[in-house]
């Protein structure tokens, strides 16, 4: 074994971990119910998921998995593209839960995370250069974002009239996110089922909408459009990464049925 072999093996391991999700052939929207792992941790890592996801959505340009256990609803998502990551950190992901019945007059429940001031959320300048990000820069970026992360926005919950709660709340509403050296941005959100049980039908099914806000400049919403950076995207569907993309919310809707404990 040469002196270079350990370095080569380490590089291969890192790349394998980075592309484990990318290499999956996934549907645009999650198709199955998933019971959350018993060892699930809300730490911005996908270790308990073996770095695999249930879907890759082309509207929000992220891998994601929705799961549940007997008490909570979980959402984990990942971006591996600098412009997308910047957009997510700028405006956050919003998951909105509503009844499947579109005629229902019940108020949907929405959770928005992360919520970081724009001037404190700029990370793209350290992510754009090719190659892995230096350890010191990764540590700096994660600290920069988390130091400004004070609240989680919540709507549709009568017991939270102010529309936001501290990230250190005792309600079981949680979020965590993390950037790594391979430019993977992973974010996790937890919403107790007790807050949405009235929106779930007798089959355990509800509708949900996942949206990436971007910078709020009151611009157009892009529904299902793919960015021009995706080589597989038809030219008619491509949405260039630029001011319009950065400021325009992108979203998709789907339904989910609660999984039963195995």
Coordinates of C-alpha atoms in Angstrom, one line a residue:
X1 CA 0.0 0.0 0.0
X2 CA 1.4 3.4 -1.0
X3 CA 1.3 6.5 1.1
X4 CA -1.3 7.9 -1.3
X5 CA -3.7 5.0 -0.8
X6 CA -5.3 6.2 2.5
X7 CA -5.9 9.6 0.9
X8 CA -7.5 8.0 -2.2
X9 CA -9.7 5.8 -0.1
X10 CA -10.8 8.8 2.0
X11 CA -11.6 10.8 -1.1
X12 CA -13.7 7.9 -2.5
X13 CA -15.6 7.5 0.8
X14 CA -16.4 11.2 0.9
X15 CA -17.6 11.2 -2.7
X16 CA -19.6 8.1 -2.2
X17 CA -21.4 9.6 0.8
X18 CA -22.0 12.8 -1.2
X19 CA -23.5 11.1 -4.2
X20 CA -25.5 8.3 -2.5
X21 CA -28.6 10.4 -2.7
X22 CA -27.7 11.8 -6.1
X23 CA -27.4 8.3 -7.6
X24 CA -30.9 7.3 -6.6
X25 CA -33.6 7.1 -9.2
X26 CA -36.4 8.8 -7.4
X27 CA -39.9 9.9 -8.1
X28 CA -40.7 13.6 -8.2
X29 CA -43.0 13.2 -5.2
X30 CA -42.8 10.7 -2.4
X31 CA -45.0 7.7 -3.1
X32 CA -44.9 5.7 0.1
X33 CA -45.6 6.1 3.8
X34 CA -42.5 5.9 6.0
X35 CA -42.3 5.1 9.7
X36 CA -39.5 7.1 11.2
X37 CA -36.4 5.2 12.5
X38 CA -36.3 4.6 16.2
X39 CA -33.0 6.3 16.5
X40 CA -34.0 9.4 14.6
X41 CA -32.1 12.6 15.7
X42 CA -32.9 16.1 14.7
X43 CA -29.3 17.2 14.0
X44 CA -29.1 18.2 10.3
X45 CA -27.6 14.8 9.4
X46 CA -29.2 12.0 7.4
X47 CA -27.1 9.2 9.1
X48 CA -30.2 7.3 10.3
X49 CA -31.6 7.4 6.8
X50 CA -28.3 6.0 5.3
X51 CA -28.2 9.2 3.2
X52 CA -31.1 8.0 1.1
X53 CA -34.3 9.9 0.3
X54 CA -37.8 9.0 -0.9
X55 CA -38.1 11.6 -3.7
X56 CA -36.3 14.4 -5.6
X57 CA -38.6 17.2 -6.4
X58 CA -37.8 19.3 -9.4
X59 CA -39.7 22.4 -8.3
X60 CA -37.8 22.9 -5.1
X61 CA -34.7 21.1 -6.4
X62 CA -34.2 19.0 -3.3
X63 CA -34.3 15.4 -2.1
X64 CA -36.8 14.8 0.7
X65 CA -38.5 12.3 2.9
X66 CA -41.6 12.8 4.9
X67 CA -42.1 10.3 7.7
X68 CA -43.9 9.9 11.0
X69 CA -44.0 7.9 14.2
X70 CA -46.8 7.7 16.7
X71 CA -46.2 11.3 17.9
X72 CA -44.5 13.4 15.3
X73 CA -44.4 14.3 11.6
X74 CA -40.8 14.6 10.2
X75 CA -39.5 16.3 7.1
X76 CA -35.9 15.9 6.0
X77 CA -34.6 17.5 2.8
X78 CA -31.2 18.0 1.1
X79 CA -29.8 20.4 -1.5
X80 CA -26.5 19.9 -3.2
X81 CA -26.5 23.0 -5.4
X82 CA -25.2 26.3 -4.2
X83 CA -27.9 28.6 -5.6
X84 CA -30.6 26.3 -4.2
X85 CA -29.0 26.1 -0.8
X86 CA -28.7 29.9 -0.7
X87 CA -32.3 30.3 -1.5
X88 CA -33.4 27.8 1.1
X89 CA -31.3 29.4 3.9
X90 CA -32.5 32.9 2.8
X91 CA -36.3 32.1 3.0
X92 CA -36.6 28.7 4.6
X93 CA -38.7 25.7 3.8
X94 CA -42.4 25.9 4.6
X95 CA -44.4 22.8 5.0
X96 CA -48.2 23.4 5.1
X97 CA -50.6 20.7 6.2
X98 CA -54.2 20.8 5.2
X99 CA -57.2 18.4 4.8
X100 CA -57.4 16.3 1.6
X101 CA -60.9 17.6 1.1
X102 CA -60.4 20.8 -0.8
X103 CA -63.8 22.0 0.3
X104 CA -62.8 21.9 4.0
X105 CA -62.9 25.2 5.9
X106 CA -60.3 24.1 8.4
X107 CA -57.3 26.4 8.7
X108 CA -54.1 24.8 7.4
X109 CA -51.1 24.6 9.7
X110 CA -47.7 25.8 8.4
X111 CA -44.2 25.6 9.7
X112 CA -41.4 27.7 8.3
X113 CA -37.7 26.9 9.0
X114 CA -35.0 28.1 9.0
X115 CA -35.7 31.8 9.5
X116 CA -32.5 33.7 9.1
X117 CA -32.0 37.5 8.4
X118 CA -30.9 37.9 4.7
X119 CA -27.6 39.7 5.5
X120 CA -26.7 36.8 7.9
X121 CA -27.6 34.0 5.5
X122 CA -25.3 34.6 2.6
X123 CA -23.2 31.5 2.1
X124 CA -22.8 31.1 -1.6
X125 CA -19.5 33.0 -1.9
X126 CA -17.8 30.1 0.0
X127 CA -19.7 27.4 -1.8
X128 CA -19.3 28.4 -5.4
X129 CA -15.6 27.5 -5.8
X130 CA -15.1 24.0 -7.2
X131 CA -14.1 21.1 -4.9
X132 CA -14.8 20.4 -1.3
X133 CA -15.3 23.2 1.2
X134 CA -12.5 23.6 3.8
X135 CA -13.3 22.4 7.3
X136 CA -12.7 25.9 8.7
X137 CA -15.1 27.4 6.2
X138 CA -17.8 24.8 6.9
X139 CA -17.5 25.5 10.6
X140 CA -17.7 29.2 9.9
X141 CA -20.8 29.0 7.7
X142 CA -22.7 26.7 10.1
X143 CA -21.9 29.0 13.0
X144 CA -22.8 32.1 11.0
X145 CA -26.2 30.8 10.2
X146 CA -27.0 29.2 13.6
X147 CA -26.0 32.2 15.6
X148 CA -28.8 34.1 13.9
X149 CA -31.4 31.4 14.1
X150 CA -33.8 32.5 16.8
X151 CA -37.3 31.5 15.8
X152 CA -39.5 29.1 13.9
X153 CA -42.6 30.5 12.2
X154 CA -45.9 28.8 12.8
X155 CA -49.3 29.6 11.5
X156 CA -52.7 28.1 11.9
X157 CA -52.2 27.1 15.6
X158 CA -54.5 28.9 18.0
X159 CA -52.1 28.3 20.9
X160 CA -49.3 30.1 19.0
X161 CA -51.1 33.5 18.3
X162 CA -47.8 35.4 17.7
X163 CA -47.0 33.3 14.6
X164 CA -43.5 32.3 15.8
X165 CA -41.8 30.5 18.6
X166 CA -38.3 30.2 19.9
X167 CA -36.1 27.5 18.4
X168 CA -35.7 26.4 22.1
X169 CA -39.4 25.9 22.6
X170 CA -40.9 23.1 24.8
X171 CA -43.7 22.3 22.3
X172 CA -41.8 19.6 20.4
X173 CA -41.6 21.8 17.3
X174 CA -38.0 21.4 16.2
X175 CA -35.6 22.2 13.3
X176 CA -31.9 21.6 12.6
X177 CA -29.7 22.1 9.6
X178 CA -26.1 21.6 8.6
X179 CA -23.7 22.2 5.7
X180 CA -20.9 19.7 5.1
X181 CA -17.7 19.7 3.1
X182 CA -19.3 18.2 0.0
X183 CA -21.7 21.2 -0.1
X184 CA -24.7 19.1 1.0
X185 CA -27.2 21.2 2.9
X186 CA -29.4 19.0 5.0
X187 CA -32.4 20.3 7.0
X188 CA -34.8 18.5 9.3
X189 CA -38.2 19.7 10.7
X190 CA -40.4 18.1 13.3
X191 CA -44.1 19.0 13.9
X192 CA -46.0 17.1 16.6
X193 CA -49.1 15.3 15.2
X194 CA -51.2 16.9 18.0
X195 CA -51.0 20.2 16.1
X196 CA -52.4 18.7 12.9
X197 CA -54.6 15.7 14.0
X198 CA -57.8 17.7 13.1
X199 CA -56.5 18.0 9.5
X200 CA -56.0 14.2 9.1
X201 CA -58.8 12.1 7.7
X202 CA -60.0 8.7 9.1
X203 CA -57.5 7.0 6.7
X204 CA -54.6 8.9 8.2
X205 CA -54.2 11.0 5.1
X206 CA -53.6 14.7 4.7
X207 CA -52.5 17.1 1.9
X208 CA -49.2 19.0 2.2
X209 CA -47.4 21.7 0.4
X210 CA -43.7 22.2 0.5
X211 CA -42.4 25.7 -0.5
X212 CA -39.0 27.4 -0.7
X213 CA -39.6 31.1 -0.1
X214 CA -36.5 32.8 -1.4
X215 CA -36.1 36.6 -0.8
X216 CA -39.5 38.2 -0.4
X217 CA -39.6 40.8 -3.1
X218 CA -43.2 40.0 -4.1
X219 CA -42.4 38.3 -7.4
X220 CA -43.7 35.4 -9.3
X221 CA -44.3 31.9 -7.9
X222 CA -42.6 29.1 -9.9
X223 CA -44.6 25.9 -9.8
X224 CA -42.7 22.9 -11.1
X225 CA -40.3 24.8 -13.2
X226 CA -36.8 23.4 -13.3
X227 CA -33.7 25.5 -13.1
X228 CA -31.6 26.1 -16.2
X229 CA -28.7 24.5 -14.4
X230 CA -30.3 21.1 -14.8
X231 CA -29.0 19.6 -18.0
X232 CA -32.0 17.2 -18.2
X233 CA -34.6 20.1 -18.0
X234 CA -36.5 20.9 -21.2
X235 CA -35.7 24.4 -22.3
X236 CA -39.3 25.5 -21.9
X237 CA -39.3 24.5 -18.3
X238 CA -35.9 25.9 -17.3
X239 CA -35.9 28.7 -14.8
X240 CA -32.4 30.4 -14.8
X241 CA -30.7 30.9 -11.5
X242 CA -30.6 34.6 -11.0
X243 CA -32.7 37.4 -9.4
X244 CA -36.0 35.9 -10.5
X245 CA -35.1 32.5 -9.2
X246 CA -33.7 33.8 -6.0
X247 CA -36.8 35.9 -5.2
X248 CA -39.5 33.6 -6.5
X249 CA -41.1 31.0 -4.2
X250 CA -41.1 27.5 -5.6
X251 CA -43.4 24.8 -4.4
X252 CA -45.2 21.5 -4.9
X253 CA -48.2 19.8 -3.4
X254 CA -48.9 16.1 -2.6
X255 CA -50.6 13.9 -0.1
X256 CA -49.3 11.7 2.7
X257 CA -50.8 8.8 4.7
X258 CA -49.4 8.2 8.1
X259 CA -47.4 5.0 8.4
X260 CA -48.2 2.4 11.0
X261 CA -45.5 1.1 13.3
X262 CA -43.9 -2.0 11.9

